[in-house]
């Protein structure tokens, strides 16, 4: 990398949040960027919330050229049960948006893609590099050529034609099932952690005023024995934040054996077995009916139960995680970022923040502000620290106390290493947290 003149020609494999964050930052840095994405431009809604942590805020402050608000502020995590009133669980600041809202915002900043979310994309700056988004294309191979360039073999998923693309730098941002990671770290694979999430969204307008009032300002938990529910507010259609138009995002985590998954993950339309997600519209009616019966038997607290009964298109997510041992290959000309590098459990809602942190470090690396060794040390330390944190939180909610204590000790050990390395290097700790920052509500 040190011998390559700027601007670089960068190919990013994967056009989701991590790929777009890298793409926008590198484009703004004057580099030529090409994103290769297997899916189409109009992505199916993930119906998922995204938490914007400190690094996401820093990233957006530098690279977001749109001005309208797109997130909902929650100041605390609160709990409730069927027989107890609301109470504060922990004070924690969370700016929450949806995957769709953030994806289309990044697309508008990257290649000027107009969508119902953002029909008027920002104009590019004179110093921006060229940016292209190749949807419906798949990378089949990556290899290093004798002259030092990286060569990619790319399949057009529509025409089935295969072409070759050369790049100075390749970034693997292709998610938990990363092709790039499978090539360089074939033994690092996502692992089932023993529980799943029953999920769905409901428009605020579809629930009672009393239920809306419970969830309007805070992320809300119901803690049960070895399981828990969580509900929070995300933007509605086309990113609307208007009260009544927003969505209530529902998740219920339950422990399930591998044998139980063989039945739960069967598609309700064509009967095949899904591995990680049964998408909306494909959950078998009998499976969802049994879960509703269980919700009434427990019972879930009234507001949670009202939301669950009004979910029209539920989906099921298998919870998996992993953490890679390396993030740079081919002498720094191939990098791993985001969920391709490390997959956190969803309890900390830190996936997008990891993507932002990695994108900022990538830009520092290609601009020679940090060395390859510094880049890899930072992104791996960030990944291990927050992966350990999410594992501990998951064990606290879903496992027995001895397991949770062991994972807490591992996490605190990583925290100690983080503080020592940060002090030694003269930098800030990489642990990102807003716990106990108390900000009162206006009403």
GROMACS .gro file of C-alpha atoms in nm:
model
  443
    1UNK     CA    1   0.000   0.000   0.000
    2UNK     CA    2   0.284   0.241   0.079
    3UNK     CA    3   0.400   0.231  -0.285
    4UNK     CA    4   0.057   0.304  -0.436
    5UNK     CA    5  -0.011   0.659  -0.544
    6UNK     CA    6  -0.333   0.828  -0.449
    7UNK     CA    7  -0.612   0.839  -0.540
    8UNK     CA    8  -0.668   0.469  -0.496
    9UNK     CA    9  -0.902   0.252  -0.695
   10UNK     CA   10  -1.103   0.076  -0.426
   11UNK     CA   11  -1.346  -0.212  -0.472
   12UNK     CA   12  -1.582  -0.283  -0.183
   13UNK     CA   13  -1.750  -0.622  -0.173
   14UNK     CA   14  -2.088  -0.578  -0.007
   15UNK     CA   15  -2.320  -0.280  -0.036
   16UNK     CA   16  -2.493  -0.283   0.301
   17UNK     CA   17  -2.419  -0.042   0.588
   18UNK     CA   18  -2.049  -0.122   0.638
   19UNK     CA   19  -1.976  -0.117   0.266
   20UNK     CA   20  -2.160   0.211   0.217
   21UNK     CA   21  -1.992   0.375   0.516
   22UNK     CA   22  -1.651   0.285   0.374
   23UNK     CA   23  -1.762   0.391   0.028
   24UNK     CA   24  -1.888   0.733   0.136
   25UNK     CA   25  -1.578   0.806   0.344
   26UNK     CA   26  -1.338   0.702   0.067
   27UNK     CA   27  -1.536   0.893  -0.197
   28UNK     CA   28  -1.518   1.204   0.021
   29UNK     CA   29  -1.144   1.140   0.050
   30UNK     CA   30  -1.112   1.168  -0.329
   31UNK     CA   31  -1.066   0.798  -0.403
   32UNK     CA   32  -1.235   0.605  -0.683
   33UNK     CA   33  -1.482   0.362  -0.529
   34UNK     CA   34  -1.681   0.074  -0.674
   35UNK     CA   35  -1.923  -0.125  -0.460
   36UNK     CA   36  -2.020  -0.474  -0.574
   37UNK     CA   37  -2.347  -0.599  -0.424
   38UNK     CA   38  -2.525  -0.930  -0.487
   39UNK     CA   39  -2.872  -0.794  -0.407
   40UNK     CA   40  -3.068  -0.528  -0.597
   41UNK     CA   41  -3.090  -0.155  -0.528
   42UNK     CA   42  -3.433  -0.181  -0.367
   43UNK     CA   43  -3.346  -0.401  -0.072
   44UNK     CA   44  -3.614  -0.591   0.115
   45UNK     CA   45  -3.691  -0.414   0.442
   46UNK     CA   46  -3.494  -0.556   0.733
   47UNK     CA   47  -3.755  -0.421   0.978
   48UNK     CA   48  -3.463  -0.377   1.218
   49UNK     CA   49  -3.353  -0.103   1.451
   50UNK     CA   50  -3.007   0.052   1.437
   51UNK     CA   51  -2.841   0.221   1.734
   52UNK     CA   52  -2.609   0.511   1.655
   53UNK     CA   53  -2.325   0.500   1.905
   54UNK     CA   54  -2.039   0.746   1.950
   55UNK     CA   55  -1.841   0.638   1.643
   56UNK     CA   56  -2.153   0.649   1.426
   57UNK     CA   57  -2.214   1.004   1.548
   58UNK     CA   58  -1.855   1.100   1.466
   59UNK     CA   59  -1.881   0.937   1.125
   60UNK     CA   60  -2.209   1.113   1.040
   61UNK     CA   61  -2.074   1.449   1.158
   62UNK     CA   62  -1.798   1.419   0.896
   63UNK     CA   63  -1.973   1.239   0.610
   64UNK     CA   64  -2.351   1.290   0.627
   65UNK     CA   65  -2.453   1.568   0.386
   66UNK     CA   66  -2.824   1.551   0.461
   67UNK     CA   67  -2.974   1.768   0.732
   68UNK     CA   68  -3.312   1.623   0.832
   69UNK     CA   69  -3.334   1.425   1.153
   70UNK     CA   70  -3.363   1.049   1.106
   71UNK     CA   71  -3.330   0.901   1.455
   72UNK     CA   72  -3.533   0.872   1.775
   73UNK     CA   73  -3.369   0.946   2.112
   74UNK     CA   74  -3.411   0.706   2.402
   75UNK     CA   75  -3.255   0.812   2.730
   76UNK     CA   76  -3.291   0.492   2.931
   77UNK     CA   77  -3.361   0.124   2.935
   78UNK     CA   78  -3.669   0.045   3.142
   79UNK     CA   79  -3.829  -0.280   3.254
   80UNK     CA   80  -4.182  -0.395   3.318
   81UNK     CA   81  -4.363  -0.720   3.388
   82UNK     CA   82  -4.720  -0.839   3.414
   83UNK     CA   83  -4.738  -0.762   3.785
   84UNK     CA   84  -4.490  -0.474   3.829
   85UNK     CA   85  -4.495  -0.112   3.710
   86UNK     CA   86  -4.231   0.048   3.489
   87UNK     CA   87  -3.895   0.105   3.648
   88UNK     CA   88  -3.557   0.225   3.525
   89UNK     CA   89  -3.318  -0.062   3.448
   90UNK     CA   90  -3.021   0.150   3.342
   91UNK     CA   91  -2.967   0.505   3.219
   92UNK     CA   92  -2.826   0.476   2.870
   93UNK     CA   93  -2.847   0.712   2.575
   94UNK     CA   94  -2.951   0.556   2.246
   95UNK     CA   95  -3.021   0.734   1.919
   96UNK     CA   96  -3.222   0.479   1.726
   97UNK     CA   97  -3.314   0.464   1.359
   98UNK     CA   98  -3.401   0.181   1.122
   99UNK     CA   99  -3.181  -0.018   0.886
  100UNK     CA  100  -3.381   0.104   0.585
  101UNK     CA  101  -3.360   0.471   0.684
  102UNK     CA  102  -2.983   0.458   0.732
  103UNK     CA  103  -2.922   0.247   0.420
  104UNK     CA  104  -3.100   0.488   0.187
  105UNK     CA  105  -2.939   0.787   0.359
  106UNK     CA  106  -2.594   0.642   0.293
  107UNK     CA  107  -2.691   0.555  -0.066
  108UNK     CA  108  -2.795   0.914  -0.129
  109UNK     CA  109  -2.459   1.036   0.000
  110UNK     CA  110  -2.262   0.768  -0.186
  111UNK     CA  111  -2.393   0.765  -0.542
  112UNK     CA  112  -2.684   1.010  -0.533
  113UNK     CA  113  -2.944   0.735  -0.527
  114UNK     CA  114  -3.292   0.886  -0.498
  115UNK     CA  115  -3.551   0.699  -0.293
  116UNK     CA  116  -3.881   0.775  -0.119
  117UNK     CA  117  -3.674   0.816   0.198
  118UNK     CA  118  -3.450   1.081   0.040
  119UNK     CA  119  -3.589   1.197  -0.296
  120UNK     CA  120  -3.334   1.483  -0.326
  121UNK     CA  121  -2.981   1.348  -0.271
  122UNK     CA  122  -2.700   1.593  -0.190
  123UNK     CA  123  -2.483   1.719  -0.474
  124UNK     CA  124  -2.127   1.583  -0.486
  125UNK     CA  125  -1.837   1.809  -0.390
  126UNK     CA  126  -1.565   1.896  -0.641
  127UNK     CA  127  -1.311   1.703  -0.435
  128UNK     CA  128  -1.517   1.383  -0.428
  129UNK     CA  129  -1.390   1.078  -0.609
  130UNK     CA  130  -1.608   0.880  -0.853
  131UNK     CA  131  -1.850   0.632  -0.694
  132UNK     CA  132  -2.035   0.340  -0.856
  133UNK     CA  133  -2.275   0.083  -0.711
  134UNK     CA  134  -2.292  -0.244  -0.906
  135UNK     CA  135  -2.601  -0.424  -0.784
  136UNK     CA  136  -2.686  -0.782  -0.883
  137UNK     CA  137  -2.318  -0.875  -0.916
  138UNK     CA  138  -2.124  -1.136  -0.722
  139UNK     CA  139  -1.749  -1.174  -0.666
  140UNK     CA  140  -1.629  -1.525  -0.752
  141UNK     CA  141  -1.257  -1.490  -0.682
  142UNK     CA  142  -0.988  -1.253  -0.559
  143UNK     CA  143  -0.621  -1.289  -0.644
  144UNK     CA  144  -0.306  -1.082  -0.633
  145UNK     CA  145  -0.139  -1.019  -0.971
  146UNK     CA  146   0.234  -1.012  -1.032
  147UNK     CA  147   0.236  -0.635  -1.076
  148UNK     CA  148   0.079  -0.589  -0.733
  149UNK     CA  149  -0.282  -0.515  -0.821
  150UNK     CA  150  -0.574  -0.717  -0.688
  151UNK     CA  151  -0.788  -0.883  -0.955
  152UNK     CA  152  -1.151  -0.978  -0.896
  153UNK     CA  153  -1.360  -1.217  -1.104
  154UNK     CA  154  -1.717  -1.084  -1.102
  155UNK     CA  155  -2.042  -1.251  -1.210
  156UNK     CA  156  -2.335  -1.051  -1.346
  157UNK     CA  157  -2.628  -1.226  -1.178
  158UNK     CA  158  -2.868  -1.117  -1.455
  159UNK     CA  159  -2.672  -1.203  -1.771
  160UNK     CA  160  -2.442  -1.466  -1.612
  161UNK     CA  161  -2.146  -1.299  -1.781
  162UNK     CA  162  -1.812  -1.301  -1.597
  163UNK     CA  163  -1.575  -1.005  -1.605
  164UNK     CA  164  -1.252  -0.899  -1.436
  165UNK     CA  165  -1.197  -0.587  -1.226
  166UNK     CA  166  -0.863  -0.460  -1.095
  167UNK     CA  167  -0.817  -0.264  -0.773
  168UNK     CA  168  -0.549  -0.116  -0.551
  169UNK     CA  169  -0.750  -0.204  -0.242
  170UNK     CA  170  -1.030  -0.455  -0.178
  171UNK     CA  171  -1.257  -0.418   0.125
  172UNK     CA  172  -1.463  -0.714   0.242
  173UNK     CA  173  -1.786  -0.570   0.381
  174UNK     CA  174  -1.998  -0.865   0.278
  175UNK     CA  175  -2.155  -0.950   0.612
  176UNK     CA  176  -2.152  -1.250   0.847
  177UNK     CA  177  -2.133  -1.503   0.561
  178UNK     CA  178  -1.846  -1.314   0.400
  179UNK     CA  179  -1.688  -1.457   0.087
  180UNK     CA  180  -1.373  -1.259   0.162
  181UNK     CA  181  -1.343  -1.400   0.514
  182UNK     CA  182  -1.409  -1.754   0.390
  183UNK     CA  183  -1.114  -1.718   0.152
  184UNK     CA  184  -0.862  -1.590   0.406
  185UNK     CA  185  -1.003  -1.724   0.736
  186UNK     CA  186  -1.193  -2.038   0.634
  187UNK     CA  187  -1.223  -2.166   0.992
  188UNK     CA  188  -1.389  -1.850   1.125
  189UNK     CA  189  -1.762  -1.905   1.085
  190UNK     CA  190  -2.075  -1.776   1.255
  191UNK     CA  191  -2.182  -1.999   1.545
  192UNK     CA  192  -2.528  -2.052   1.688
  193UNK     CA  193  -2.535  -1.923   2.046
  194UNK     CA  194  -2.841  -2.120   2.161
  195UNK     CA  195  -3.131  -1.879   2.121
  196UNK     CA  196  -3.345  -1.707   1.859
  197UNK     CA  197  -3.552  -1.390   1.826
  198UNK     CA  198  -3.921  -1.385   1.735
  199UNK     CA  199  -3.960  -1.050   1.562
  200UNK     CA  200  -4.202  -0.811   1.400
  201UNK     CA  201  -4.313  -0.449   1.377
  202UNK     CA  202  -4.647  -0.279   1.442
  203UNK     CA  203  -4.745   0.079   1.347
  204UNK     CA  204  -4.793   0.299   1.651
  205UNK     CA  205  -5.139   0.391   1.524
  206UNK     CA  206  -5.248   0.025   1.554
  207UNK     CA  207  -5.203   0.004   1.932
  208UNK     CA  208  -5.382   0.172   2.220
  209UNK     CA  209  -5.280   0.512   2.354
  210UNK     CA  210  -5.177   0.348   2.681
  211UNK     CA  211  -4.938   0.112   2.501
  212UNK     CA  212  -4.793   0.393   2.288
  213UNK     CA  213  -4.725   0.590   2.606
  214UNK     CA  214  -4.522   0.304   2.756
  215UNK     CA  215  -4.281   0.282   2.462
  216UNK     CA  216  -4.275   0.639   2.329
  217UNK     CA  217  -3.950   0.746   2.498
  218UNK     CA  218  -3.761   0.442   2.625
  219UNK     CA  219  -3.634   0.104   2.516
  220UNK     CA  220  -3.840  -0.135   2.728
  221UNK     CA  221  -3.757  -0.486   2.853
  222UNK     CA  222  -3.953  -0.767   3.008
  223UNK     CA  223  -3.711  -0.997   3.188
  224UNK     CA  224  -3.820  -1.357   3.240
  225UNK     CA  225  -3.643  -1.679   3.338
  226UNK     CA  226  -3.380  -1.745   3.066
  227UNK     CA  227  -3.567  -1.531   2.812
  228UNK     CA  228  -3.663  -1.169   2.754
  229UNK     CA  229  -3.868  -0.935   2.536
  230UNK     CA  230  -3.770  -0.591   2.414
  231UNK     CA  231  -3.966  -0.319   2.234
  232UNK     CA  232  -3.847   0.014   2.100
  233UNK     CA  233  -3.954   0.277   1.848
  234UNK     CA  234  -3.806   0.305   1.498
  235UNK     CA  235  -3.892   0.529   1.201
  236UNK     CA  236  -4.201   0.440   1.001
  237UNK     CA  237  -4.265   0.437   0.624
  238UNK     CA  238  -4.005   0.639   0.431
  239UNK     CA  239  -3.826   0.719   0.756
  240UNK     CA  240  -4.114   0.910   0.919
  241UNK     CA  241  -4.059   1.013   1.280
  242UNK     CA  242  -4.408   1.155   1.325
  243UNK     CA  243  -4.590   1.015   1.631
  244UNK     CA  244  -4.844   0.763   1.512
  245UNK     CA  245  -4.648   0.691   1.192
  246UNK     CA  246  -4.349   0.530   1.361
  247UNK     CA  247  -4.313   0.156   1.416
  248UNK     CA  248  -4.288  -0.041   1.738
  249UNK     CA  249  -4.013  -0.300   1.695
  250UNK     CA  250  -4.078  -0.621   1.891
  251UNK     CA  251  -3.824  -0.894   1.975
  252UNK     CA  252  -3.870  -1.197   2.202
  253UNK     CA  253  -3.556  -1.403   2.268
  254UNK     CA  254  -3.607  -1.770   2.359
  255UNK     CA  255  -3.359  -2.054   2.404
  256UNK     CA  256  -3.407  -2.326   2.142
  257UNK     CA  257  -3.222  -2.651   2.082
  258UNK     CA  258  -3.071  -2.742   1.747
  259UNK     CA  259  -3.343  -3.007   1.716
  260UNK     CA  260  -3.618  -2.750   1.774
  261UNK     CA  261  -3.472  -2.529   1.500
  262UNK     CA  262  -3.526  -2.809   1.249
  263UNK     CA  263  -3.900  -2.746   1.288
  264UNK     CA  264  -3.908  -2.373   1.367
  265UNK     CA  265  -3.698  -2.275   1.064
  266UNK     CA  266  -3.910  -2.456   0.803
  267UNK     CA  267  -4.045  -2.214   0.542
  268UNK     CA  268  -4.422  -2.178   0.550
  269UNK     CA  269  -4.445  -2.125   0.174
  270UNK     CA  270  -4.216  -2.378   0.005
  271UNK     CA  271  -4.111  -2.599   0.299
  272UNK     CA  272  -3.733  -2.559   0.278
  273UNK     CA  273  -3.521  -2.516   0.591
  274UNK     CA  274  -3.380  -2.168   0.654
  275UNK     CA  275  -3.049  -2.135   0.837
  276UNK     CA  276  -3.039  -1.782   0.982
  277UNK     CA  277  -3.368  -1.600   0.912
  278UNK     CA  278  -3.722  -1.706   0.826
  279UNK     CA  279  -3.828  -1.387   0.645
  280UNK     CA  280  -4.153  -1.201   0.690
  281UNK     CA  281  -4.438  -1.379   0.515
  282UNK     CA  282  -4.267  -1.719   0.543
  283UNK     CA  283  -4.315  -1.807   0.911
  284UNK     CA  284  -4.552  -2.103   0.941
  285UNK     CA  285  -4.889  -2.004   1.094
  286UNK     CA  286  -4.883  -2.296   1.338
  287UNK     CA  287  -4.538  -2.196   1.466
  288UNK     CA  288  -4.648  -1.836   1.528
  289UNK     CA  289  -4.978  -1.947   1.683
  290UNK     CA  290  -4.788  -2.168   1.929
  291UNK     CA  291  -4.566  -1.873   2.023
  292UNK     CA  292  -4.874  -1.653   2.080
  293UNK     CA  293  -5.022  -1.923   2.302
  294UNK     CA  294  -4.702  -1.927   2.506
  295UNK     CA  295  -4.710  -1.546   2.534
  296UNK     CA  296  -5.057  -1.562   2.686
  297UNK     CA  297  -4.961  -1.847   2.918
  298UNK     CA  298  -4.655  -1.674   3.073
  299UNK     CA  299  -4.806  -1.407   3.038
  300UNK     CA  300  -4.622  -1.126   2.864
  301UNK     CA  301  -4.699  -0.784   3.009
  302UNK     CA  302  -5.010  -0.629   2.856
  303UNK     CA  303  -4.834  -0.376   2.627
  304UNK     CA  304  -4.595  -0.644   2.495
  305UNK     CA  305  -4.882  -0.886   2.438
  306UNK     CA  306  -5.088  -0.625   2.255
  307UNK     CA  307  -4.804  -0.556   2.015
  308UNK     CA  308  -4.730  -0.923   1.955
  309UNK     CA  309  -5.094  -1.004   1.874
  310UNK     CA  310  -5.099  -0.725   1.614
  311UNK     CA  311  -4.786  -0.831   1.425
  312UNK     CA  312  -4.901  -0.919   1.073
  313UNK     CA  313  -4.574  -1.037   0.920
  314UNK     CA  314  -4.350  -1.194   1.187
  315UNK     CA  315  -4.003  -1.320   1.114
  316UNK     CA  316  -3.754  -1.535   1.304
  317UNK     CA  317  -3.383  -1.464   1.349
  318UNK     CA  318  -3.128  -1.719   1.468
  319UNK     CA  319  -2.872  -1.547   1.691
  320UNK     CA  320  -2.512  -1.619   1.592
  321UNK     CA  321  -2.175  -1.457   1.653
  322UNK     CA  322  -1.803  -1.482   1.580
  323UNK     CA  323  -1.489  -1.271   1.608
  324UNK     CA  324  -1.206  -1.284   1.354
  325UNK     CA  325  -0.838  -1.309   1.442
  326UNK     CA  326  -0.715  -1.096   1.149
  327UNK     CA  327  -0.850  -0.802   0.951
  328UNK     CA  328  -0.581  -0.742   0.686
  329UNK     CA  329  -0.443  -0.967   0.413
  330UNK     CA  330  -0.231  -0.948   0.098
  331UNK     CA  331   0.008  -0.697   0.257
  332UNK     CA  332  -0.280  -0.465   0.345
  333UNK     CA  333  -0.452  -0.470   0.006
  334UNK     CA  334  -0.747  -0.674   0.135
  335UNK     CA  335  -0.931  -0.562   0.449
  336UNK     CA  336  -1.225  -0.698   0.648
  337UNK     CA  337  -1.475  -0.461   0.813
  338UNK     CA  338  -1.810  -0.461   0.990
  339UNK     CA  339  -2.006  -0.783   1.027
  340UNK     CA  340  -1.763  -0.957   0.791
  341UNK     CA  341  -1.495  -0.902   1.055
  342UNK     CA  342  -1.692  -0.961   1.373
  343UNK     CA  343  -2.059  -1.035   1.440
  344UNK     CA  344  -2.197  -0.901   1.766
  345UNK     CA  345  -2.512  -1.031   1.931
  346UNK     CA  346  -2.794  -0.779   1.886
  347UNK     CA  347  -2.836  -0.687   2.254
  348UNK     CA  348  -2.584  -0.402   2.238
  349UNK     CA  349  -2.719  -0.279   1.901
  350UNK     CA  350  -2.361  -0.196   1.798
  351UNK     CA  351  -2.330  -0.339   1.448
  352UNK     CA  352  -2.367  -0.003   1.271
  353UNK     CA  353  -2.132   0.163   1.518
  354UNK     CA  354  -1.868  -0.100   1.445
  355UNK     CA  355  -1.916  -0.031   1.074
  356UNK     CA  356  -1.862   0.341   1.135
  357UNK     CA  357  -1.552   0.283   1.349
  358UNK     CA  358  -1.401   0.055   1.084
  359UNK     CA  359  -1.481   0.297   0.800
  360UNK     CA  360  -1.307   0.583   0.981
  361UNK     CA  361  -1.000   0.364   1.040
  362UNK     CA  362  -0.996   0.255   0.674
  363UNK     CA  363  -0.986   0.619   0.565
  364UNK     CA  364  -0.702   0.690   0.809
  365UNK     CA  365  -0.513   0.393   0.672
  366UNK     CA  366  -0.543   0.477   0.302
  367UNK     CA  367  -0.454   0.840   0.379
  368UNK     CA  368  -0.138   0.717   0.561
  369UNK     CA  369  -0.243   0.862   0.896
  370UNK     CA  370  -0.203   0.522   1.059
  371UNK     CA  371   0.005   0.221   0.961
  372UNK     CA  372  -0.133  -0.117   0.860
  373UNK     CA  373  -0.029  -0.255   1.198
  374UNK     CA  374  -0.211   0.027   1.378
  375UNK     CA  375  -0.521  -0.024   1.163
  376UNK     CA  376  -0.538  -0.393   1.238
  377UNK     CA  377  -0.468  -0.353   1.608
  378UNK     CA  378  -0.743  -0.095   1.650
  379UNK     CA  379  -1.020  -0.266   1.453
  380UNK     CA  380  -0.944  -0.604   1.613
  381UNK     CA  381  -0.936  -0.458   1.965
  382UNK     CA  382  -1.265  -0.277   1.903
  383UNK     CA  383  -1.419  -0.594   1.760
  384UNK     CA  384  -1.308  -0.824   2.043
  385UNK     CA  385  -1.411  -0.579   2.312
  386UNK     CA  386  -1.764  -0.524   2.185
  387UNK     CA  387  -1.809  -0.887   2.080
  388UNK     CA  388  -1.725  -0.987   2.438
  389UNK     CA  389  -1.965  -0.723   2.568
  390UNK     CA  390  -2.252  -0.848   2.352
  391UNK     CA  391  -2.179  -1.209   2.456
  392UNK     CA  392  -2.194  -1.111   2.823
  393UNK     CA  393  -2.522  -0.924   2.778
  394UNK     CA  394  -2.670  -1.222   2.596
  395UNK     CA  395  -2.562  -1.456   2.875
  396UNK     CA  396  -2.708  -1.223   3.137
  397UNK     CA  397  -3.048  -1.240   2.965
  398UNK     CA  398  -3.051  -1.599   2.842
  399UNK     CA  399  -2.812  -1.814   3.047
  400UNK     CA  400  -2.773  -1.923   3.407
  401UNK     CA  401  -2.573  -1.706   3.642
  402UNK     CA  402  -2.239  -1.898   3.637
  403UNK     CA  403  -2.216  -1.867   3.259
  404UNK     CA  404  -2.300  -1.497   3.272
  405UNK     CA  405  -2.033  -1.440   3.541
  406UNK     CA  406  -1.765  -1.618   3.334
  407UNK     CA  407  -1.846  -1.410   3.024
  408UNK     CA  408  -1.853  -1.095   3.236
  409UNK     CA  409  -1.503  -1.173   3.363
  410UNK     CA  410  -1.381  -1.223   3.006
  411UNK     CA  411  -1.537  -0.892   2.902
  412UNK     CA  412  -1.384  -0.706   3.198
  413UNK     CA  413  -1.045  -0.856   3.110
  414UNK     CA  414  -1.080  -0.714   2.758
  415UNK     CA  415  -1.177  -0.379   2.915
  416UNK     CA  416  -0.856  -0.386   3.119
  417UNK     CA  417  -0.645  -0.462   2.813
  418UNK     CA  418  -0.821  -0.181   2.624
  419UNK     CA  419  -0.746   0.073   2.897
  420UNK     CA  420  -0.383  -0.032   2.930
  421UNK     CA  421  -0.320  -0.020   2.554
  422UNK     CA  422  -0.501   0.312   2.520
  423UNK     CA  423  -0.296   0.462   2.806
  424UNK     CA  424   0.028   0.324   2.661
  425UNK     CA  425  -0.050   0.462   2.314
  426UNK     CA  426  -0.175   0.794   2.445
  427UNK     CA  427  -0.528   0.752   2.307
  428UNK     CA  428  -0.882   0.716   2.433
  429UNK     CA  429  -1.018   0.373   2.529
  430UNK     CA  430  -1.205   0.200   2.247
  431UNK     CA  431  -1.489   0.085   2.474
  432UNK     CA  432  -1.794   0.286   2.369
  433UNK     CA  433  -2.064   0.331   2.631
  434UNK     CA  434  -2.321   0.587   2.736
  435UNK     CA  435  -2.430   0.404   3.050
  436UNK     CA  436  -2.521   0.631   3.344
  437UNK     CA  437  -2.522   0.948   3.136
  438UNK     CA  438  -2.849   1.073   3.280
  439UNK     CA  439  -3.050   1.305   3.061
  440UNK     CA  440  -3.401   1.389   3.186
  441UNK     CA  441  -3.700   1.380   2.958
  442UNK     CA  442  -3.886   1.700   2.889
  443UNK     CA  443  -4.211   1.554   3.013
   0.00000   0.00000   0.00000
